[in-house]
Amino acid sequence: MYYFSKREKILIAIIGILLVVSIVSLNSANSSTDENELVITNVNDVNDVNDKIDVEEDLDLPMDIMVHISGQVYQPGIYKLVTGDRVIDAVNLAGGLTKDADIDRINLAKKIVDEEKIYIPKVGENLDSGNVEGDMANVDINGASENSNSNKININTCTKEELMSLPGIGDVLSDRIIEYRKTTKFNTIEDIKNVSGIGEAKFNDIKELIITN
C-alpha cells in the first residue's frame, strides 16, 4: 500500500480547497448574472408602466372650454373654464347670482360643455319656450324668451361701467363707444364695429350681450 507523505497530503488538501473555491465562485458569478438580467428586466418593466401612466395622465388633462353666461348674474359674459367644471363655477366667475335669481330653477351642479350658453332666470320670469333644462341652468340653448333682452346692455344708453362688464371691453374701448354714440346712434348691434378697436372677433364675443333699443 502506498502512503502519502505529509507534504503530499498538504498539497492534495490545498488543491481540494482551490477546487471548492473555484466551483463556488463560478456558481456565484452565474447567479449574479441572472440577478442583473432580472434587475434590468424589472427596470424596463417599470419604465413601460411609467410611460403608460404618463400617456394616461396626458389624456386626462383638463381642456379649456368657453361658456357664455347671462341673466341674473352680476357680470354676464363669456368665460374660460375647464372640462369637468359645473354651472356653479361659471356663476362664480360671473360675480355670483343676483338677489333676483330664481335658484329653484337652476341646476348649479350640472357639468358644462364647450360653447354652452347658460341663462339664469329671474324670479317670476315667464319663459315662453318652456324649455327648462333639468332643474334649469341654460334655457337659452334651446331658445329663451324675449324677456332675456332685459338683461342685455343697451349700447345707446348704458353707463361706462356696464360697457366694461362686457368681455374684452375695457376703459379705452368703453370711452370710444360713448364718444361714438354722442354723434351717431347705434341702429343695429353690428354698428358697434364702426368703433375703432372693435373687430369681428370682439363683436362675436359681445353680440349676444348687447341691444340697441
PDB file of C-alpha atoms in Angstrom:
ATOM      1  CA  MET A   1       0.000   0.000   0.000  1.00  0.00           C
ATOM      2  CA  TYR A   2       1.228   3.484  -0.972  1.00  0.00           C
ATOM      3  CA  TYR A   3       1.350   6.074   1.813  1.00  0.00           C
ATOM      4  CA  PHE A   4       1.288   9.793   1.048  1.00  0.00           C
ATOM      5  CA  SER A   5       3.935  11.843   2.686  1.00  0.00           C
ATOM      6  CA  LYS A   6       2.980  14.740   4.882  1.00  0.00           C
ATOM      7  CA  ARG A   7       3.937  17.184   2.133  1.00  0.00           C
ATOM      8  CA  GLU A   8       1.814  15.372  -0.452  1.00  0.00           C
ATOM      9  CA  LYS A   9      -1.174  15.362   1.902  1.00  0.00           C
ATOM     10  CA  ILE A  10      -0.853  19.129   2.316  1.00  0.00           C
ATOM     11  CA  LEU A  11      -0.670  19.634  -1.465  1.00  0.00           C
ATOM     12  CA  ILE A  12      -3.761  17.478  -2.018  1.00  0.00           C
ATOM     13  CA  ALA A  13      -5.639  19.417   0.672  1.00  0.00           C
ATOM     14  CA  ILE A  14      -4.680  22.745  -0.930  1.00  0.00           C
ATOM     15  CA  ILE A  15      -5.743  21.533  -4.394  1.00  0.00           C
ATOM     16  CA  GLY A  16      -9.066  20.363  -2.946  1.00  0.00           C
ATOM     17  CA  ILE A  17      -9.685  23.707  -1.278  1.00  0.00           C
ATOM     18  CA  LEU A  18      -8.860  25.583  -4.506  1.00  0.00           C
ATOM     19  CA  LEU A  19     -11.251  23.342  -6.437  1.00  0.00           C
ATOM     20  CA  VAL A  20     -14.086  24.015  -3.988  1.00  0.00           C
ATOM     21  CA  VAL A  21     -13.414  27.776  -4.056  1.00  0.00           C
ATOM     22  CA  SER A  22     -13.402  27.776  -7.888  1.00  0.00           C
ATOM     23  CA  ILE A  23     -16.740  25.919  -8.090  1.00  0.00           C
ATOM     24  CA  VAL A  24     -18.381  28.235  -5.548  1.00  0.00           C
ATOM     25  CA  SER A  25     -17.039  31.349  -7.335  1.00  0.00           C
ATOM     26  CA  LEU A  26     -18.354  30.110 -10.716  1.00  0.00           C
ATOM     27  CA  ASN A  27     -21.830  29.487  -9.303  1.00  0.00           C
ATOM     28  CA  SER A  28     -21.861  32.917  -7.646  1.00  0.00           C
ATOM     29  CA  ALA A  29     -20.896  34.609 -10.932  1.00  0.00           C
ATOM     30  CA  ASN A  30     -23.716  32.841 -12.817  1.00  0.00           C
ATOM     31  CA  SER A  31     -26.185  33.765 -10.091  1.00  0.00           C
ATOM     32  CA  SER A  32     -25.114  37.432 -10.220  1.00  0.00           C
ATOM     33  CA  THR A  33     -25.557  37.491 -13.998  1.00  0.00           C
ATOM     34  CA  ASP A  34     -29.095  36.127 -13.661  1.00  0.00           C
ATOM     35  CA  GLU A  35     -29.918  38.662 -10.951  1.00  0.00           C
ATOM     36  CA  ASN A  36     -28.536  41.510 -13.072  1.00  0.00           C
ATOM     37  CA  GLU A  37     -30.622  40.374 -16.028  1.00  0.00           C
ATOM     38  CA  LEU A  38     -33.639  40.194 -13.731  1.00  0.00           C
ATOM     39  CA  VAL A  39     -32.985  43.716 -12.415  1.00  0.00           C
ATOM     40  CA  ILE A  40     -32.629  45.079 -15.962  1.00  0.00           C
ATOM     41  CA  THR A  41     -35.836  43.347 -16.985  1.00  0.00           C
ATOM     42  CA  ASN A  42     -37.653  44.740 -13.960  1.00  0.00           C
ATOM     43  CA  VAL A  43     -36.363  48.256 -14.645  1.00  0.00           C
ATOM     44  CA  ASN A  44     -37.621  48.016 -18.233  1.00  0.00           C
ATOM     45  CA  ASP A  45     -40.994  46.816 -16.986  1.00  0.00           C
ATOM     46  CA  VAL A  46     -41.188  49.770 -14.586  1.00  0.00           C
ATOM     47  CA  ASN A  47     -40.301  52.182 -17.400  1.00  0.00           C
ATOM     48  CA  ASP A  48     -43.049  50.708 -19.588  1.00  0.00           C
ATOM     49  CA  VAL A  49     -45.571  51.146 -16.790  1.00  0.00           C
ATOM     50  CA  ASN A  50     -44.431  54.727 -16.182  1.00  0.00           C
ATOM     51  CA  ASP A  51     -44.760  55.503 -19.896  1.00  0.00           C
ATOM     52  CA  LYS A  52     -48.324  54.175 -19.863  1.00  0.00           C
ATOM     53  CA  ILE A  53     -49.162  56.214 -16.777  1.00  0.00           C
ATOM     54  CA  ASP A  54     -47.746  59.366 -18.415  1.00  0.00           C
ATOM     55  CA  VAL A  55     -49.879  58.784 -21.512  1.00  0.00           C
ATOM     56  CA  GLU A  56     -52.991  58.192 -19.420  1.00  0.00           C
ATOM     57  CA  GLU A  57     -52.309  61.330 -17.379  1.00  0.00           C
ATOM     58  CA  ASP A  58     -51.929  63.339 -20.601  1.00  0.00           C
ATOM     59  CA  LEU A  59     -55.275  62.018 -21.808  1.00  0.00           C
ATOM     60  CA  ASP A  60     -56.897  63.028 -18.515  1.00  0.00           C
ATOM     61  CA  LEU A  61     -55.584  66.605 -18.549  1.00  0.00           C
ATOM     62  CA  PRO A  62     -58.449  69.122 -18.375  1.00  0.00           C
ATOM     63  CA  MET A  63     -59.112  71.073 -21.576  1.00  0.00           C
ATOM     64  CA  ASP A  64     -60.079  74.721 -21.744  1.00  0.00           C
ATOM     65  CA  ILE A  65     -63.695  75.432 -22.675  1.00  0.00           C
ATOM     66  CA  MET A  66     -65.576  78.678 -23.316  1.00  0.00           C
ATOM     67  CA  VAL A  67     -69.081  79.300 -21.998  1.00  0.00           C
ATOM     68  CA  HIS A  68     -71.464  82.238 -22.214  1.00  0.00           C
ATOM     69  CA  ILE A  69     -73.441  83.055 -19.088  1.00  0.00           C
ATOM     70  CA  SER A  70     -76.190  85.667 -18.952  1.00  0.00           C
ATOM     71  CA  GLY A  71     -79.274  86.561 -16.974  1.00  0.00           C
ATOM     72  CA  GLN A  72     -79.270  87.084 -13.231  1.00  0.00           C
ATOM     73  CA  VAL A  73     -75.518  87.246 -12.579  1.00  0.00           C
ATOM     74  CA  TYR A  74     -73.547  90.368 -11.752  1.00  0.00           C
ATOM     75  CA  GLN A  75     -71.102  90.138 -14.657  1.00  0.00           C
ATOM     76  CA  PRO A  76     -72.649  88.327 -17.640  1.00  0.00           C
ATOM     77  CA  GLY A  77     -70.214  87.435 -20.369  1.00  0.00           C
ATOM     78  CA  ILE A  78     -68.013  84.775 -21.906  1.00  0.00           C
ATOM     79  CA  TYR A  79     -65.670  82.908 -19.596  1.00  0.00           C
ATOM     80  CA  LYS A  80     -62.929  80.307 -19.879  1.00  0.00           C
ATOM     81  CA  LEU A  81     -63.282  77.207 -17.713  1.00  0.00           C
ATOM     82  CA  VAL A  82     -62.031  73.617 -17.947  1.00  0.00           C
ATOM     83  CA  THR A  83     -63.733  70.332 -18.714  1.00  0.00           C
ATOM     84  CA  GLY A  84     -65.491  68.962 -15.663  1.00  0.00           C
ATOM     85  CA  ASP A  85     -66.449  72.376 -14.310  1.00  0.00           C
ATOM     86  CA  ARG A  86     -70.080  72.933 -13.334  1.00  0.00           C
ATOM     87  CA  VAL A  87     -72.648  75.698 -13.604  1.00  0.00           C
ATOM     88  CA  ILE A  88     -71.708  76.983 -10.135  1.00  0.00           C
ATOM     89  CA  ASP A  89     -68.126  77.565 -11.370  1.00  0.00           C
ATOM     90  CA  ALA A  90     -69.387  79.705 -14.251  1.00  0.00           C
ATOM     91  CA  VAL A  91     -71.714  81.589 -11.898  1.00  0.00           C
ATOM     92  CA  ASN A  92     -68.830  82.361  -9.537  1.00  0.00           C
ATOM     93  CA  LEU A  93     -66.696  83.676 -12.394  1.00  0.00           C
ATOM     94  CA  ALA A  94     -69.591  85.895 -13.418  1.00  0.00           C
ATOM     95  CA  GLY A  95     -69.680  87.538  -9.997  1.00  0.00           C
ATOM     96  CA  GLY A  96     -72.343  85.332  -8.429  1.00  0.00           C
ATOM     97  CA  LEU A  97     -76.131  85.294  -8.553  1.00  0.00           C
ATOM     98  CA  THR A  98     -78.158  88.462  -8.119  1.00  0.00           C
ATOM     99  CA  LYS A  99     -80.825  88.678  -5.432  1.00  0.00           C
ATOM    100  CA  ASP A 100     -83.469  88.238  -8.165  1.00  0.00           C
ATOM    101  CA  ALA A 101     -82.083  84.943  -9.485  1.00  0.00           C
ATOM    102  CA  ASP A 102     -84.559  82.084  -9.376  1.00  0.00           C
ATOM    103  CA  ILE A 103     -82.355  79.497  -7.665  1.00  0.00           C
ATOM    104  CA  ASP A 104     -85.179  76.946  -7.619  1.00  0.00           C
ATOM    105  CA  ARG A 105     -84.868  76.614 -11.394  1.00  0.00           C
ATOM    106  CA  ILE A 106     -81.098  76.446 -11.578  1.00  0.00           C
ATOM    107  CA  ASN A 107     -79.118  73.217 -11.522  1.00  0.00           C
ATOM    108  CA  LEU A 108     -75.831  74.539 -10.148  1.00  0.00           C
ATOM    109  CA  ALA A 109     -74.339  71.040 -10.073  1.00  0.00           C
ATOM    110  CA  LYS A 110     -74.737  70.449 -13.813  1.00  0.00           C
ATOM    111  CA  LYS A 111     -71.492  69.873 -15.754  1.00  0.00           C
ATOM    112  CA  ILE A 112     -70.942  72.355 -18.556  1.00  0.00           C
ATOM    113  CA  VAL A 113     -69.582  71.794 -22.050  1.00  0.00           C
ATOM    114  CA  ASP A 114     -67.657  73.886 -24.559  1.00  0.00           C
ATOM    115  CA  GLU A 115     -69.662  76.650 -26.323  1.00  0.00           C
ATOM    116  CA  GLU A 116     -72.542  76.266 -23.879  1.00  0.00           C
ATOM    117  CA  LYS A 117     -74.935  79.150 -23.228  1.00  0.00           C
ATOM    118  CA  ILE A 118     -76.095  79.361 -19.607  1.00  0.00           C
ATOM    119  CA  TYR A 119     -79.087  81.524 -18.800  1.00  0.00           C
ATOM    120  CA  ILE A 120     -80.017  82.361 -15.220  1.00  0.00           C
ATOM    121  CA  PRO A 121     -83.712  83.322 -14.970  1.00  0.00           C
ATOM    122  CA  LYS A 122     -85.310  85.910 -12.772  1.00  0.00           C
ATOM    123  CA  VAL A 123     -87.861  85.035 -10.101  1.00  0.00           C
ATOM    124  CA  GLY A 124     -91.289  85.060 -11.725  1.00  0.00           C
ATOM    125  CA  GLU A 125     -89.851  85.274 -15.251  1.00  0.00           C
ATOM    126  CA  ASN A 126     -92.091  83.680 -17.850  1.00  0.00           C
ATOM    127  CA  LEU A 127     -90.032  81.687 -20.324  1.00  0.00           C
ATOM    128  CA  ASP A 128     -92.118  81.356 -23.465  1.00  0.00           C
ATOM    129  CA  SER A 129     -90.236  78.332 -24.736  1.00  0.00           C
ATOM    130  CA  GLY A 130     -90.987  76.453 -21.528  1.00  0.00           C
ATOM    131  CA  ASN A 131     -87.831  74.559 -22.290  1.00  0.00           C
ATOM    132  CA  VAL A 132     -86.292  74.101 -18.881  1.00  0.00           C
ATOM    133  CA  GLU A 133     -83.121  72.024 -18.916  1.00  0.00           C
ATOM    134  CA  GLY A 134     -83.022  69.701 -15.898  1.00  0.00           C
ATOM    135  CA  ASP A 135     -83.808  71.898 -12.908  1.00  0.00           C
ATOM    136  CA  MET A 136     -82.957  74.930 -15.054  1.00  0.00           C
ATOM    137  CA  ALA A 137     -79.483  76.017 -15.960  1.00  0.00           C
ATOM    138  CA  ASN A 138     -79.246  77.044 -19.617  1.00  0.00           C
ATOM    139  CA  VAL A 139     -82.604  77.766 -21.153  1.00  0.00           C
ATOM    140  CA  ASP A 140     -81.143  79.994 -23.881  1.00  0.00           C
ATOM    141  CA  ILE A 141     -79.520  77.000 -25.541  1.00  0.00           C
ATOM    142  CA  ASN A 142     -82.959  75.916 -26.766  1.00  0.00           C
ATOM    143  CA  GLY A 143     -84.308  79.406 -27.300  1.00  0.00           C
ATOM    144  CA  ALA A 144     -85.036  81.663 -24.378  1.00  0.00           C
ATOM    145  CA  SER A 145     -87.801  84.175 -24.060  1.00  0.00           C
ATOM    146  CA  GLU A 146     -87.529  87.657 -25.475  1.00  0.00           C
ATOM    147  CA  ASN A 147     -87.664  88.698 -21.841  1.00  0.00           C
ATOM    148  CA  SER A 148     -83.966  87.919 -21.686  1.00  0.00           C
ATOM    149  CA  ASN A 149     -83.373  91.152 -23.635  1.00  0.00           C
ATOM    150  CA  SER A 150     -83.980  92.993 -20.387  1.00  0.00           C
ATOM    151  CA  ASN A 151     -80.712  91.526 -19.147  1.00  0.00           C
ATOM    152  CA  LYS A 152     -78.737  92.739 -22.139  1.00  0.00           C
ATOM    153  CA  ILE A 153     -76.809  96.000 -22.265  1.00  0.00           C
ATOM    154  CA  ASN A 154     -78.239  98.801 -24.377  1.00  0.00           C
ATOM    155  CA  ILE A 155     -75.165 100.277 -26.034  1.00  0.00           C
ATOM    156  CA  ASN A 156     -77.037 103.510 -26.765  1.00  0.00           C
ATOM    157  CA  THR A 157     -77.907 104.298 -23.156  1.00  0.00           C
ATOM    158  CA  CYS A 158     -75.716 102.190 -20.828  1.00  0.00           C
ATOM    159  CA  THR A 159     -73.106 103.542 -18.458  1.00  0.00           C
ATOM    160  CA  LYS A 160     -69.360 103.160 -18.849  1.00  0.00           C
ATOM    161  CA  GLU A 161     -69.344 100.605 -16.028  1.00  0.00           C
ATOM    162  CA  GLU A 162     -71.935  98.486 -17.850  1.00  0.00           C
ATOM    163  CA  LEU A 163     -69.876  98.602 -21.036  1.00  0.00           C
ATOM    164  CA  MET A 164     -66.791  97.488 -19.121  1.00  0.00           C
ATOM    165  CA  SER A 165     -68.682  94.440 -17.868  1.00  0.00           C
ATOM    166  CA  LEU A 166     -68.670  93.135 -21.443  1.00  0.00           C
ATOM    167  CA  PRO A 167     -65.865  90.687 -22.317  1.00  0.00           C
ATOM    168  CA  GLY A 168     -62.923  92.454 -23.920  1.00  0.00           C
ATOM    169  CA  ILE A 169     -64.297  95.967 -23.339  1.00  0.00           C
ATOM    170  CA  GLY A 170     -62.006  97.932 -21.081  1.00  0.00           C
ATOM    171  CA  ASP A 171     -61.540 101.544 -20.108  1.00  0.00           C
ATOM    172  CA  VAL A 172     -60.342 102.766 -23.531  1.00  0.00           C
ATOM    173  CA  LEU A 173     -62.937 100.971 -25.649  1.00  0.00           C
ATOM    174  CA  SER A 174     -65.817 101.974 -23.381  1.00  0.00           C
ATOM    175  CA  ASP A 175     -64.777 105.618 -23.777  1.00  0.00           C
ATOM    176  CA  ARG A 176     -64.654 105.218 -27.570  1.00  0.00           C
ATOM    177  CA  ILE A 177     -68.151 103.714 -27.624  1.00  0.00           C
ATOM    178  CA  ILE A 178     -69.550 106.579 -25.551  1.00  0.00           C
ATOM    179  CA  GLU A 179     -67.814 109.172 -27.759  1.00  0.00           C
ATOM    180  CA  TYR A 180     -69.155 107.493 -30.894  1.00  0.00           C
ATOM    181  CA  ARG A 181     -72.771 107.433 -29.733  1.00  0.00           C
ATOM    182  CA  LYS A 182     -72.644 111.133 -28.838  1.00  0.00           C
ATOM    183  CA  THR A 183     -72.761 111.867 -32.564  1.00  0.00           C
ATOM    184  CA  THR A 184     -74.068 108.658 -34.103  1.00  0.00           C
ATOM    185  CA  LYS A 185     -76.772 106.352 -32.790  1.00  0.00           C
ATOM    186  CA  PHE A 186     -76.258 102.611 -32.891  1.00  0.00           C
ATOM    187  CA  ASN A 187     -79.150 101.433 -35.081  1.00  0.00           C
ATOM    188  CA  THR A 188     -78.078  97.788 -35.013  1.00  0.00           C
ATOM    189  CA  ILE A 189     -75.661  95.924 -32.789  1.00  0.00           C
ATOM    190  CA  GLU A 190     -73.407  95.469 -35.830  1.00  0.00           C
ATOM    191  CA  ASP A 191     -72.837  99.243 -35.840  1.00  0.00           C
ATOM    192  CA  ILE A 192     -70.587  98.862 -32.820  1.00  0.00           C
ATOM    193  CA  LYS A 193     -67.960  97.512 -35.218  1.00  0.00           C
ATOM    194  CA  ASN A 194     -67.640 101.074 -36.510  1.00  0.00           C
ATOM    195  CA  VAL A 195     -65.904 101.934 -33.236  1.00  0.00           C
ATOM    196  CA  SER A 196     -62.134 101.775 -33.592  1.00  0.00           C
ATOM    197  CA  GLY A 197     -60.738  98.685 -31.876  1.00  0.00           C
ATOM    198  CA  ILE A 198     -63.857  96.524 -32.201  1.00  0.00           C
ATOM    199  CA  GLY A 199     -63.391  93.968 -34.938  1.00  0.00           C
ATOM    200  CA  GLU A 200     -65.271  90.845 -35.911  1.00  0.00           C
ATOM    201  CA  ALA A 201     -63.738  88.671 -33.179  1.00  0.00           C
ATOM    202  CA  LYS A 202     -64.542  91.100 -30.365  1.00  0.00           C
ATOM    203  CA  PHE A 203     -68.021  91.664 -31.794  1.00  0.00           C
ATOM    204  CA  ASN A 204     -68.679  87.907 -31.729  1.00  0.00           C
ATOM    205  CA  ASP A 205     -67.759  87.891 -28.043  1.00  0.00           C
ATOM    206  CA  ILE A 206     -70.341  90.546 -27.128  1.00  0.00           C
ATOM    207  CA  LYS A 207     -73.109  90.325 -29.731  1.00  0.00           C
ATOM    208  CA  GLU A 208     -75.310  88.104 -27.552  1.00  0.00           C
ATOM    209  CA  LEU A 209     -74.992  90.532 -24.661  1.00  0.00           C
ATOM    210  CA  ILE A 210     -75.961  93.832 -26.276  1.00  0.00           C
ATOM    211  CA  ILE A 211     -79.031  95.522 -27.770  1.00  0.00           C
ATOM    212  CA  THR A 212     -79.692  98.918 -29.331  1.00  0.00           C
ATOM    213  CA  ASN A 213     -83.226  99.644 -28.075  1.00  0.00           C
TER     214      ASN A 213
END
